[in-house]
PDB file of C-alpha atoms in Angstrom:
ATOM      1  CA  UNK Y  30      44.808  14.252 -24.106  1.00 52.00           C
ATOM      2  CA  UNK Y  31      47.973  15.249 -25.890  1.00 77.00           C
ATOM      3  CA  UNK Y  32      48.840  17.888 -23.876  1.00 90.00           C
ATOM      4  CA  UNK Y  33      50.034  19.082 -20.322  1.00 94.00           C
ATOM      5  CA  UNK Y  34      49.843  22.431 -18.013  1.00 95.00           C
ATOM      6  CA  UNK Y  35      53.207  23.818 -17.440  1.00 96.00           C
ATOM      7  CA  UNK Y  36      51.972  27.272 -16.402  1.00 97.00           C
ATOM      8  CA  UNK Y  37      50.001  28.808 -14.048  1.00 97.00           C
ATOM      9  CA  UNK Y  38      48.408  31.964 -13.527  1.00 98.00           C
ATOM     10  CA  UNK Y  39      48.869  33.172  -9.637  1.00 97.00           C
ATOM     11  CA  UNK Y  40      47.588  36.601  -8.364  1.00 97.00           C
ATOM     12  CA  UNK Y  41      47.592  37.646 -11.841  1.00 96.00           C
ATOM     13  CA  UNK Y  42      51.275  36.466 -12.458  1.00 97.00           C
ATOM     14  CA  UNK Y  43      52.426  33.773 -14.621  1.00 97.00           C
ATOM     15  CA  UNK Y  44      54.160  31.090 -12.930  1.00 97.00           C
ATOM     16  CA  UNK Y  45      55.726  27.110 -13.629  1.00 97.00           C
ATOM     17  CA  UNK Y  46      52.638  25.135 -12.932  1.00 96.00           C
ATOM     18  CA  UNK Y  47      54.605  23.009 -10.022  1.00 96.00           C
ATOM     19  CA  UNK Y  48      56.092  26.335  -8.403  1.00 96.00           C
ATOM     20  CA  UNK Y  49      52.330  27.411  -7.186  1.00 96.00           C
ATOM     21  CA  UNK Y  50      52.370  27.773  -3.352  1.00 95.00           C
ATOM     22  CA  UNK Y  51      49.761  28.660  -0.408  1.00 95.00           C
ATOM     23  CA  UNK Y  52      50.675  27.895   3.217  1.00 96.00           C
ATOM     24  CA  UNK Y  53      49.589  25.007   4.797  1.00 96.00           C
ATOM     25  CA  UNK Y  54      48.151  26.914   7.127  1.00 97.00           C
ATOM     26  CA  UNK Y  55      46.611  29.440   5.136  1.00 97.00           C
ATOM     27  CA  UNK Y  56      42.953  30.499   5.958  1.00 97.00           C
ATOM     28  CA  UNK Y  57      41.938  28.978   2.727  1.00 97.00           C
ATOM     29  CA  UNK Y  58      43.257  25.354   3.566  1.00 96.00           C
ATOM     30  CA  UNK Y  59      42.536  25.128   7.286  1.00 96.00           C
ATOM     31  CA  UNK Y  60      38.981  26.180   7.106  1.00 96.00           C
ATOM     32  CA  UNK Y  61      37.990  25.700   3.337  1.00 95.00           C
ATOM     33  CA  UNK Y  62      37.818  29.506   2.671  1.00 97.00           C
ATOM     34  CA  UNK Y  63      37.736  29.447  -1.129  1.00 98.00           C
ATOM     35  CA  UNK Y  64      35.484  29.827  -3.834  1.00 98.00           C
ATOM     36  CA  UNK Y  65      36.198  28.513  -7.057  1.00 98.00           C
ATOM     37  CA  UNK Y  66      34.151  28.301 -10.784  1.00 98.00           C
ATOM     38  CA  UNK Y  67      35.236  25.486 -12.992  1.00 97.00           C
ATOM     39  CA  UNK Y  68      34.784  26.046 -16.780  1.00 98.00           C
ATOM     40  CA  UNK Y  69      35.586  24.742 -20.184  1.00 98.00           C
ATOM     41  CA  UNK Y  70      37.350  25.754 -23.360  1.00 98.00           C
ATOM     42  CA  UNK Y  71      36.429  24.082 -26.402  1.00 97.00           C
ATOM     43  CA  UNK Y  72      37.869  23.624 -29.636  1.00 96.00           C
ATOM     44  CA  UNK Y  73      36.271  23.945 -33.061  1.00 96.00           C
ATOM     45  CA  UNK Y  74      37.027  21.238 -35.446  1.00 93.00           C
ATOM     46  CA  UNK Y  75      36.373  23.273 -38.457  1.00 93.00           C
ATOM     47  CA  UNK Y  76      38.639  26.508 -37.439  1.00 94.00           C
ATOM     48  CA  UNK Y  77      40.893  25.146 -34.800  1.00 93.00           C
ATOM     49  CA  UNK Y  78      40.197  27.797 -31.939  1.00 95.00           C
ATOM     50  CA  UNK Y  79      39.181  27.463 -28.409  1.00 96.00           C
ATOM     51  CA  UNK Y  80      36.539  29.855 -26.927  1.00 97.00           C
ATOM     52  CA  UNK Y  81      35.840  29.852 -23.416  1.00 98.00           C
ATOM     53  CA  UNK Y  82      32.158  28.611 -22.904  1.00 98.00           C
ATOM     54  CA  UNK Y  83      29.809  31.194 -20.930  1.00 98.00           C
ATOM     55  CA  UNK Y  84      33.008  33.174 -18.911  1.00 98.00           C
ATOM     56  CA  UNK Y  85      30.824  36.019 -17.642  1.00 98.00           C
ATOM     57  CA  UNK Y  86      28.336  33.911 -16.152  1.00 98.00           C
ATOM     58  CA  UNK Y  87      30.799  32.202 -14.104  1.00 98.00           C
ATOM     59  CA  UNK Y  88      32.467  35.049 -13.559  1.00 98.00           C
ATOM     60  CA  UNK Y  89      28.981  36.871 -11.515  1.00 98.00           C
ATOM     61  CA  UNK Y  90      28.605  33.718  -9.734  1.00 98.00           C
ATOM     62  CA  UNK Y  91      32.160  33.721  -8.119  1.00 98.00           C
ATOM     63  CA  UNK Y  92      31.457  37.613  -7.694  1.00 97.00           C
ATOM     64  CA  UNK Y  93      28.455  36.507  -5.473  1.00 97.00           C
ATOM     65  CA  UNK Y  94      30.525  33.526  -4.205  1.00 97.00           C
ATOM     66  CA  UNK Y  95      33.480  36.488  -3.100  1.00 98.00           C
ATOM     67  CA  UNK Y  96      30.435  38.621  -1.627  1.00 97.00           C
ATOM     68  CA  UNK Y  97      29.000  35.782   0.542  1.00 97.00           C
ATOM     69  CA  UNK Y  98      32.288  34.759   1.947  1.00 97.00           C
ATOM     70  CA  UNK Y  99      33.233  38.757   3.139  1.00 97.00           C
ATOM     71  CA  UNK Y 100      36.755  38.667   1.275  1.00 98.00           C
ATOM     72  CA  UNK Y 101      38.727  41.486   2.147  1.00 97.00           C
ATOM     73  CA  UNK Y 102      39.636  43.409  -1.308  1.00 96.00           C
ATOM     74  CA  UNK Y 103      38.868  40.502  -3.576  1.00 96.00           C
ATOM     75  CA  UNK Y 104      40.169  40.507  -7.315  1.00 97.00           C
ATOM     76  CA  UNK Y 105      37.991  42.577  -9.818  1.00 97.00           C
ATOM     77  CA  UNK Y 106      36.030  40.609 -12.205  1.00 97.00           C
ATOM     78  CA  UNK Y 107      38.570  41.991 -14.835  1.00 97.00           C
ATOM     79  CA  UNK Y 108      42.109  40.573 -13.452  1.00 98.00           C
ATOM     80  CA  UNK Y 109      39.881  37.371 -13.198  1.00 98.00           C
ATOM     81  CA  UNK Y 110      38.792  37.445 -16.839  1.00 98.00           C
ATOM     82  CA  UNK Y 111      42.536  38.462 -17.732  1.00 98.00           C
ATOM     83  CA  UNK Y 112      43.322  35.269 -15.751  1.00 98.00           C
ATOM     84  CA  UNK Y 113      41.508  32.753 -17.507  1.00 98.00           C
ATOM     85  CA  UNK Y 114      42.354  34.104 -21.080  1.00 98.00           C
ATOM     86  CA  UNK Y 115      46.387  34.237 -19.927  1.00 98.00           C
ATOM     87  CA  UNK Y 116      46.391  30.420 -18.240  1.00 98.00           C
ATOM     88  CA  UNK Y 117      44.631  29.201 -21.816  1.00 97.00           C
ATOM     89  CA  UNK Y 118      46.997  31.079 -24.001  1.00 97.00           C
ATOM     90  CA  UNK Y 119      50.099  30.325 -21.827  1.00 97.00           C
ATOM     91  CA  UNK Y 120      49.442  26.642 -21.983  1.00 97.00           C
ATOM     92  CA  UNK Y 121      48.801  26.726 -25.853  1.00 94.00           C
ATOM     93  CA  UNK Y 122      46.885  23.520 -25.481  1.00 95.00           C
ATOM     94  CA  UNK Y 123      45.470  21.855 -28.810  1.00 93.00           C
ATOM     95  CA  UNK Y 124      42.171  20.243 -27.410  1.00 94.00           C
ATOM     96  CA  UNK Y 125      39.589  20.868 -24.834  1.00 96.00           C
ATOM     97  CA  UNK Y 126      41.176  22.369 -21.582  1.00 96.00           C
ATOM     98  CA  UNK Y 127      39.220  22.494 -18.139  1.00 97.00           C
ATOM     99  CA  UNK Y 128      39.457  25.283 -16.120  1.00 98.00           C
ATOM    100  CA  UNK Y 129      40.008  26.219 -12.350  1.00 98.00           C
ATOM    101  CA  UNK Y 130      39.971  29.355 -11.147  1.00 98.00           C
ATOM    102  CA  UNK Y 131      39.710  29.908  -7.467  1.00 98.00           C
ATOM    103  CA  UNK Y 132      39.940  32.512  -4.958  1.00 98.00           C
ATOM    104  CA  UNK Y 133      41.027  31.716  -1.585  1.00 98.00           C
ATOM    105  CA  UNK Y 134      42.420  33.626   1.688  1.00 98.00           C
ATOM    106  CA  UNK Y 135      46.048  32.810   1.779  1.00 97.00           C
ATOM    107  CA  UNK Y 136      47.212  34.162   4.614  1.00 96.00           C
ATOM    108  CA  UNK Y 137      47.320  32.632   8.117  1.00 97.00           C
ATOM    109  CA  UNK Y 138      44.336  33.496  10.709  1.00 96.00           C
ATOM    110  CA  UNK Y 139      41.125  31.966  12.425  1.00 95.00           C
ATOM    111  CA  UNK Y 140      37.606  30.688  11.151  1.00 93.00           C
ATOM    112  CA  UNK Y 141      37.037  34.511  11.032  1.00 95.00           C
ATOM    113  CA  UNK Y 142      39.475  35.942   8.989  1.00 96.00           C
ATOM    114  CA  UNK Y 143      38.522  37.403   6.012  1.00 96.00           C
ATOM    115  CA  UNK Y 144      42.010  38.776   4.181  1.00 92.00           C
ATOM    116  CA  UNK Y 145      44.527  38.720   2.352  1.00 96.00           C
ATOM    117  CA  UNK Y 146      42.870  37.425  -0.603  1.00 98.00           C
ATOM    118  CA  UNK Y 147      45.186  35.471  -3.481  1.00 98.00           C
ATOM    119  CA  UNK Y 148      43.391  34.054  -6.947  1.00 98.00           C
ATOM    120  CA  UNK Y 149      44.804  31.153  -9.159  1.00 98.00           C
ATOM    121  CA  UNK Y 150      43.681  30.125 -12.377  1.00 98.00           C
ATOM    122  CA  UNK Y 151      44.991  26.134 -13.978  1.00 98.00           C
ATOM    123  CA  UNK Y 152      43.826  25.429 -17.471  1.00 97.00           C
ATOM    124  CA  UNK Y 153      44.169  21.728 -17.810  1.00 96.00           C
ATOM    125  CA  UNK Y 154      43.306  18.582 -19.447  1.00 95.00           C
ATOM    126  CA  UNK Y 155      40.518  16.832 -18.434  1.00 92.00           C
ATOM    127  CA  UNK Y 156      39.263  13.467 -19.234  1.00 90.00           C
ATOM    128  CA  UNK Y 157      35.270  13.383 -20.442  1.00 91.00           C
ATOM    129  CA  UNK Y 158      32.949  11.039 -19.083  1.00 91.00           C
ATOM    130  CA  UNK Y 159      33.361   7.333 -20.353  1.00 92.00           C
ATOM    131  CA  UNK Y 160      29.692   7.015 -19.928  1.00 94.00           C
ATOM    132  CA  UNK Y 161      28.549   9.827 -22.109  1.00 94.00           C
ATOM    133  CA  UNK Y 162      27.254   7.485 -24.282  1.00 93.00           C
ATOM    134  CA  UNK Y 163      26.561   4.360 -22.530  1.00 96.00           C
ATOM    135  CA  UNK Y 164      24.832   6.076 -18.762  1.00 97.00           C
ATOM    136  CA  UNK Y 165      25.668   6.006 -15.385  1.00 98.00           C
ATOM    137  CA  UNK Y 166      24.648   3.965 -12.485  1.00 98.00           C
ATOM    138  CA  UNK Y 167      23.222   6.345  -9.822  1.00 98.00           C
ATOM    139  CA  UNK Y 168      22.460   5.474  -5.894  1.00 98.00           C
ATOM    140  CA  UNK Y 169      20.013   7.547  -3.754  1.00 98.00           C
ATOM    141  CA  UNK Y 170      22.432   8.455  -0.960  1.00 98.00           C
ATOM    142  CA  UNK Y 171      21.780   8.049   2.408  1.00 97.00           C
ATOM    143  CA  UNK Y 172      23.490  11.226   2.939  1.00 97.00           C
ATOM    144  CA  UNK Y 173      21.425  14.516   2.764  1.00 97.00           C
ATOM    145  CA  UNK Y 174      22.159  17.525   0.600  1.00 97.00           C
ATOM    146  CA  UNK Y 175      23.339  20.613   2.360  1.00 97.00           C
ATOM    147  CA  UNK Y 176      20.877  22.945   3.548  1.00 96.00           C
ATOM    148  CA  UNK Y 177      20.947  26.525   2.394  1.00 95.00           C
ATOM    149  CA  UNK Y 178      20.773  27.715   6.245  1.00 95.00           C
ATOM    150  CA  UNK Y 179      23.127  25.691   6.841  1.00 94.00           C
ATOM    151  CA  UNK Y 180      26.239  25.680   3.870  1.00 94.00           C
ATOM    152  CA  UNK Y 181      24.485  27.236   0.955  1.00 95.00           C
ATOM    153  CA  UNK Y 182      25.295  25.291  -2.188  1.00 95.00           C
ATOM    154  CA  UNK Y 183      24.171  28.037  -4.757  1.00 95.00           C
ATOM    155  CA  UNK Y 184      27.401  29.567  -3.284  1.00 96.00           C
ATOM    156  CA  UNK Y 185      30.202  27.596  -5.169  1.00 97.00           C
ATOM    157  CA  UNK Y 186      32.382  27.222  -2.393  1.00 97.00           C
ATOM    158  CA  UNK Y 187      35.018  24.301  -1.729  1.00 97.00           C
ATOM    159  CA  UNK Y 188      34.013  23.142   1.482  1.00 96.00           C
ATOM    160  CA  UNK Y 189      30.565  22.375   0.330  1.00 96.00           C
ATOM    161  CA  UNK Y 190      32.166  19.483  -1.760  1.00 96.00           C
ATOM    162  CA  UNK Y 191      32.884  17.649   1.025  1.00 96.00           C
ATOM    163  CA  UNK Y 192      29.375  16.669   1.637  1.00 95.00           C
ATOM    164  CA  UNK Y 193      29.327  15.235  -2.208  1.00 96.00           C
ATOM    165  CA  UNK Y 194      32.783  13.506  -1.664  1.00 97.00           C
ATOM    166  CA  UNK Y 195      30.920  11.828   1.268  1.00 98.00           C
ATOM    167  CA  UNK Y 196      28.120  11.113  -0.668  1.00 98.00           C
ATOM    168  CA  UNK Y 197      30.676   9.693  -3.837  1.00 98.00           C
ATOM    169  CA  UNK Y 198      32.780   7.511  -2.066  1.00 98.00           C
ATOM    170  CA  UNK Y 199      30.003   5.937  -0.260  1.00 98.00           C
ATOM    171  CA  UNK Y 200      27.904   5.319  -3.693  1.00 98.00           C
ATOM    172  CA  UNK Y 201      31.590   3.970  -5.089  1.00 98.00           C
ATOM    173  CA  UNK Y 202      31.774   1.567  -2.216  1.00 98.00           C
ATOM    174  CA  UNK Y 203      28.118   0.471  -3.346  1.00 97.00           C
ATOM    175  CA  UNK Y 204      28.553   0.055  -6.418  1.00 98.00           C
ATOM    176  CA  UNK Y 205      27.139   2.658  -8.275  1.00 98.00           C
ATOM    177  CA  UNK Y 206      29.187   5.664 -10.279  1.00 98.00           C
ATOM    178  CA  UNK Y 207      27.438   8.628  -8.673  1.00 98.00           C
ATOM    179  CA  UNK Y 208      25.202   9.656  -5.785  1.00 98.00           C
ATOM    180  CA  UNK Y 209      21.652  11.555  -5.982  1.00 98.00           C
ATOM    181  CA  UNK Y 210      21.234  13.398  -2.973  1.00 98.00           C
ATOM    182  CA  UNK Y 211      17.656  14.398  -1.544  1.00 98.00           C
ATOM    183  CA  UNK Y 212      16.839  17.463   0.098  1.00 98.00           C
ATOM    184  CA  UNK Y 213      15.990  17.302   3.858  1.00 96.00           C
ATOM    185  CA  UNK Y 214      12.504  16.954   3.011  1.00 96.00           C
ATOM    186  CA  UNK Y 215      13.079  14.188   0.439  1.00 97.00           C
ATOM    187  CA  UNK Y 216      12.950  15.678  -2.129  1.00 98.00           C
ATOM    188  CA  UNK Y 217      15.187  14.980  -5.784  1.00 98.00           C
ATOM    189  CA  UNK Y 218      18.252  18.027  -5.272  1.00 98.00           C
ATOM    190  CA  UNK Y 219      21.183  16.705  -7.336  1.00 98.00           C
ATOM    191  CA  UNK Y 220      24.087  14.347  -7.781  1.00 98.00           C
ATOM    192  CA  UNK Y 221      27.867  15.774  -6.125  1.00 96.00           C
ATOM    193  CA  UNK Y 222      28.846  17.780  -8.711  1.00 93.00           C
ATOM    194  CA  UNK Y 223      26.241  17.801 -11.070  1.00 97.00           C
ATOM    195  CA  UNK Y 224      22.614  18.539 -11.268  1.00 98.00           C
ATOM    196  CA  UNK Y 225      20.115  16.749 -12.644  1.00 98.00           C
ATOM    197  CA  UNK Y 226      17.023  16.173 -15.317  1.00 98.00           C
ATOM    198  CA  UNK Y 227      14.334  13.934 -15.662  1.00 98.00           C
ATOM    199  CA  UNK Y 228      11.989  13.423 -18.985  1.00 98.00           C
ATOM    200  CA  UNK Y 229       8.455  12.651 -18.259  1.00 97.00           C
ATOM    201  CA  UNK Y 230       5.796  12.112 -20.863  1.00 96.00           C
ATOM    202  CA  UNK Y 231       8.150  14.755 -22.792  1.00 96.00           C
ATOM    203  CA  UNK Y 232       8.928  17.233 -20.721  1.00 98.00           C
ATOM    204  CA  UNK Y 233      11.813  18.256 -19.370  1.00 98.00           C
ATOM    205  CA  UNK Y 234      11.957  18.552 -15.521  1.00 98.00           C
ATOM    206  CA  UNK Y 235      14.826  19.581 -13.161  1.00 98.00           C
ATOM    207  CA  UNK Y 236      14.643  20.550  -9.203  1.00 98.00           C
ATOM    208  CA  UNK Y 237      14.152  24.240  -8.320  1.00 97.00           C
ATOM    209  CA  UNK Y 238      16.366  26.512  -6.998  1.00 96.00           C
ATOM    210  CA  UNK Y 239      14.424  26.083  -3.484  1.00 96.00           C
ATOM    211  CA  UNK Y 240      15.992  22.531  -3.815  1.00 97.00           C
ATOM    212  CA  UNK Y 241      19.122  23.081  -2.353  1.00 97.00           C
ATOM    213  CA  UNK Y 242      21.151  22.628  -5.707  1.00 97.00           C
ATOM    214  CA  UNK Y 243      24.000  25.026  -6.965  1.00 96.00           C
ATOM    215  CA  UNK Y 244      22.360  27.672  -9.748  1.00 96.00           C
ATOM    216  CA  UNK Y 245      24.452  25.921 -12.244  1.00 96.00           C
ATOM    217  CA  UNK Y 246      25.353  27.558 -15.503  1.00 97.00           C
ATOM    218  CA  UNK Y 247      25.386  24.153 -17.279  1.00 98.00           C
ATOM    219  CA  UNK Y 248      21.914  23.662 -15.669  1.00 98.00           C
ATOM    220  CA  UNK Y 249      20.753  27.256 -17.376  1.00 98.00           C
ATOM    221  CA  UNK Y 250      22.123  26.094 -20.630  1.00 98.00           C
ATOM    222  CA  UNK Y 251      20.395  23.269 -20.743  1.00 98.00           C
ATOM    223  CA  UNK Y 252      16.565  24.739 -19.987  1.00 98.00           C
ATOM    224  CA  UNK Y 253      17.449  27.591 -22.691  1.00 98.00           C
ATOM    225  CA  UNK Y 254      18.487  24.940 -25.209  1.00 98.00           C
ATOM    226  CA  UNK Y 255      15.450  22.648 -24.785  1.00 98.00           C
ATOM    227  CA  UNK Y 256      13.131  25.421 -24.985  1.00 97.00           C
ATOM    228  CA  UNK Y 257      14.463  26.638 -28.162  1.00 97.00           C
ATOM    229  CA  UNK Y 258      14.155  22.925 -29.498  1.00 97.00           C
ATOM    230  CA  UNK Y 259      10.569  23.280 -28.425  1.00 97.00           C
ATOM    231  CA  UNK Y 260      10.909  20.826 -25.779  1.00 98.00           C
ATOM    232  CA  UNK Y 261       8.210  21.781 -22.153  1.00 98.00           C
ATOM    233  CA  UNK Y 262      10.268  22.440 -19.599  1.00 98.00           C
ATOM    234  CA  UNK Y 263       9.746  22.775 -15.586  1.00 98.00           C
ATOM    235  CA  UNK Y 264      11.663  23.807 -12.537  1.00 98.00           C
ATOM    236  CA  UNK Y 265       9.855  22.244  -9.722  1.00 98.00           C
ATOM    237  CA  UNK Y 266      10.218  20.118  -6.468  1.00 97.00           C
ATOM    238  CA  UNK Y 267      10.736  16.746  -7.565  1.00 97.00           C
ATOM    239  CA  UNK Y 268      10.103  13.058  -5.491  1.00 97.00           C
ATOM    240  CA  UNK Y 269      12.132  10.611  -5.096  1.00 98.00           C
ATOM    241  CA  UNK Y 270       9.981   8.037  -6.758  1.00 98.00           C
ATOM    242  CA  UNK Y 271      10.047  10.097  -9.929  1.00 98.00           C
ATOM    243  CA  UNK Y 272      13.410   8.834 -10.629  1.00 98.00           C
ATOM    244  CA  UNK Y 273      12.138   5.582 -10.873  1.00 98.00           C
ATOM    245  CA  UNK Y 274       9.279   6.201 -13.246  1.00 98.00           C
ATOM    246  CA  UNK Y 275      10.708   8.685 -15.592  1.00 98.00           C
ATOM    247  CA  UNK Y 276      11.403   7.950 -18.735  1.00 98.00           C
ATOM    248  CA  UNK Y 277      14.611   9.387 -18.765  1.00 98.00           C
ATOM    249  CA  UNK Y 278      17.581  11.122 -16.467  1.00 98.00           C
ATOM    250  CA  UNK Y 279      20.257  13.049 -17.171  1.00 98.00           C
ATOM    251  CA  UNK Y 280      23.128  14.963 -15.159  1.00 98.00           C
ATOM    252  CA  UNK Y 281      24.841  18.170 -16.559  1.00 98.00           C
ATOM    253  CA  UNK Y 282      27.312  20.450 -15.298  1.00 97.00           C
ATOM    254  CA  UNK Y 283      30.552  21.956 -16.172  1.00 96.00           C
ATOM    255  CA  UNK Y 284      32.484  18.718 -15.059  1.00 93.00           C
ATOM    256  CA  UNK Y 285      29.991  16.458 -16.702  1.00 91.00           C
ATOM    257  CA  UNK Y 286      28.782  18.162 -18.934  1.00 96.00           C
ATOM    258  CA  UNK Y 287      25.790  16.587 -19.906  1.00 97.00           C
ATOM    259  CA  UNK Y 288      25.490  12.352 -19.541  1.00 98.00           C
ATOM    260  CA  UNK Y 289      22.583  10.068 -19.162  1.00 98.00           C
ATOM    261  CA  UNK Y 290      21.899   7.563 -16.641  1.00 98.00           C
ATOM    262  CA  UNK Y 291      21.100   3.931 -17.339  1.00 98.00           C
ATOM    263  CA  UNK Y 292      20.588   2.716 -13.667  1.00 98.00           C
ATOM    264  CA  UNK Y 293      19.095   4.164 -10.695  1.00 98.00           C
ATOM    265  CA  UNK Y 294      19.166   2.368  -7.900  1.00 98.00           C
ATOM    266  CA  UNK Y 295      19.717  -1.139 -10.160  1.00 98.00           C
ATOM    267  CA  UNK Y 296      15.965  -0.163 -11.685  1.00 98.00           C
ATOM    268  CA  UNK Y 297      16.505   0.680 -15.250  1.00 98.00           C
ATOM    269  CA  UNK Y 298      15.927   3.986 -16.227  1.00 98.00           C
ATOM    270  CA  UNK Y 299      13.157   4.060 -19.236  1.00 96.00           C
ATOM    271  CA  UNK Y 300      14.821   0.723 -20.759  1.00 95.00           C
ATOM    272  CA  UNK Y 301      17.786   1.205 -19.845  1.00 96.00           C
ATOM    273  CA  UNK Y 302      19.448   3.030 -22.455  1.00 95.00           C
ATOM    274  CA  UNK Y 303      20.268   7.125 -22.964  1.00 96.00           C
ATOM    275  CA  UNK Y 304      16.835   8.418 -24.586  1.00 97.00           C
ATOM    276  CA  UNK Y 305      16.148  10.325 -27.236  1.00 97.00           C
ATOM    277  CA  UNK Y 306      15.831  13.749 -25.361  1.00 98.00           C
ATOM    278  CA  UNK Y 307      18.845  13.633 -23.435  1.00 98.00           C
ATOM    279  CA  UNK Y 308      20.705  12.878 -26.735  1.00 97.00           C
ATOM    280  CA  UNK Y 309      18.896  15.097 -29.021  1.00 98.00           C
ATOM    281  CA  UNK Y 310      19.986  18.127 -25.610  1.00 98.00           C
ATOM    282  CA  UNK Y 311      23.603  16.392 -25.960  1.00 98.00           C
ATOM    283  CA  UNK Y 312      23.938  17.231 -29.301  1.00 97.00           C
ATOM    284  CA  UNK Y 313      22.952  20.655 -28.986  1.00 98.00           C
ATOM    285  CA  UNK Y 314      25.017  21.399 -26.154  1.00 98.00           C
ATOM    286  CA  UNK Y 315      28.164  19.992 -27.884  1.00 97.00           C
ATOM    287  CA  UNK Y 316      27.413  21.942 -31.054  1.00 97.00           C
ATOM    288  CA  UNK Y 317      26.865  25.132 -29.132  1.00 98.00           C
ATOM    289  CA  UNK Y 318      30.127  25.033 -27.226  1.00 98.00           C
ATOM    290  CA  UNK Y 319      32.156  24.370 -30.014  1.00 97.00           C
ATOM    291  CA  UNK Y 320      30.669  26.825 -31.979  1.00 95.00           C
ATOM    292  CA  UNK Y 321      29.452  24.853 -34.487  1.00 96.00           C
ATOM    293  CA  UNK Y 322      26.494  26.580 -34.633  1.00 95.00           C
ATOM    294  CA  UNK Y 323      25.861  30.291 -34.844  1.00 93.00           C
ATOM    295  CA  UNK Y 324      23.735  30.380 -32.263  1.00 95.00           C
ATOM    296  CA  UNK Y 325      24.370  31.783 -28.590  1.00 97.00           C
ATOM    297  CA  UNK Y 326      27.393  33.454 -30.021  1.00 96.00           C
ATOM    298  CA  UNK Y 327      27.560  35.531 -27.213  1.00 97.00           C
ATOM    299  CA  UNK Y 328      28.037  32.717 -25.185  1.00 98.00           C
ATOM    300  CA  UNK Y 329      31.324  31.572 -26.573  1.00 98.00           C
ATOM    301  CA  UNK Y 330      34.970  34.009 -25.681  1.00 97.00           C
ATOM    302  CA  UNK Y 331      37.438  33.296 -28.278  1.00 96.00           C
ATOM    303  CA  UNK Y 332      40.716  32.909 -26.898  1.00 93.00           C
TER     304      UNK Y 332
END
């Protein structure tokens, strides 16, 4: 992409992009108390305009993310809105931007601590997938998915990536592009990141919330769009050994967005090459966040 960040949006204030500062020691760093959403801004070819893709839902989950974690005084969902809409419009960028906006406790304390809260929001460039068209090679990972007794991953919270940088580097290091984690019980959760579909005999099948996965807004977006292109869908436990007889797999999330896999596990998924659901559900997603389609208006905040 053309563009680059120069500004940043800290505690509600504009700032140089390479003048934003928390302590090395804050709370925040030292014991990975943050929360954060990620989220796009799209462009549409035919006017020109970015609109922010689904802000209020990400905005309740980092609410709930805020509530879990027992910040002190957090930011209102307003100055956090404000904050995404001023780090787009102070960057001016003229293509696709991703989006970070976190909350964190930046000052100094113990695993306990629970204030002073601080908020940054980046709108940047970010790369899509190179294999959006082509699929990924995934690897069942040895490593387990988080537990929600133990790190709860429908709480979008920084130190649960950890676990899926574990998971990435080690799938890297074998060779594949991505991990698929399993639940504790074995069962299908999600890749680090991203969660994940499988088509069987037509339908469209992704783990339940019970499976450990983060309630992804992506994910949400992709059951309402299937449905509405009359496409069965489920939300069930999944096995393993499903991945390796369905017909096709997908991952989808905010990151990803949504990209098929070719290779699971060096077993071909289907034969091998993105099907014909997860393309036909590609093409609706990427119409619907560029707006061009009327539908899901609603969905879509004009910057």
């Amino acid at each position: 992409m053309a563009w680059t960040a120069h500004t940043i949006i800290q505690n509600g204030k504009a700032i140089p992009f390479q003048e934003a500062r928390i302590h090395p020691l804050a709370v925040g760093l030292a014991y990975g108390a943050s929360v954060f959403e990620g989220i796009r801004a799209y462009m549409n070819p035919a006017t020109g305009r970015l609109s922010i893709f689904r802000l209020e839902e990400h905005l309740v989950r980092l609410d709930q993310g805020m509530k879990f974690m027992r910040f002190d005084d957090p930011p209102s969902r307003d100055a956090l809105r404000q904050g995404v809409l001023d780090s787009v419009r102070a960057n001016a960028p003229d293509d696709d931007c991703y989006i970070r906006l976190q909350v964190h406790i930046e000052s100094l304390g113990n695993q306990s601590t629970t204030g002073t809260v601080g908020w940054v929001c980046a709108a940047i460039p970010r790369e899509r997938s190179p294999k959006r068209e082509s699929g990924l090679s995934l690897g069942v990972s040895s490593w387990t998915r988080i537990a929600d007794n133990t790190m709860p991953a429908r709480i979008k919270a920084t130190a649960n990536y950890h676990a899926g940088r574990i998971a990435t580097l080690q799938s890297k290091a074998d060779g594949y592009d991505a991990p698929i984690l399993l639940t504790r019980d074995g069962k299908v959760s999600e890749s680090a990141g991203a969660c994940l579909f499988m088509v069987r005999d037509g339908v469209v099948i992704t783990p339940a919330r019970d499976s450990d996965i983060l309630e992804s807004v992506t994910r949400d977006t992709v059951l309402q769009l299937a449905a509405e292109l009359g496409l069965p869908t489920t939300e069930r436990r999944a096995d393993r050994t499903e991945l390796y007889v369905a017909d096709e797999v997908f991952l989808c999330g905010t990151g990803q967005e949504l990209v098929p896999a070719a290779m699971i596990d060096r077993l071909p998924v289907g034969d091998g090459k993105p099907g014909p659901i997860t393309m036909q559900l590609q093409a609706a997603y990427e119409s619907v966040v560029r707006g061009t389609t009327d539908a899901h208006a609603e969905w879509r905040t004009p910057v």
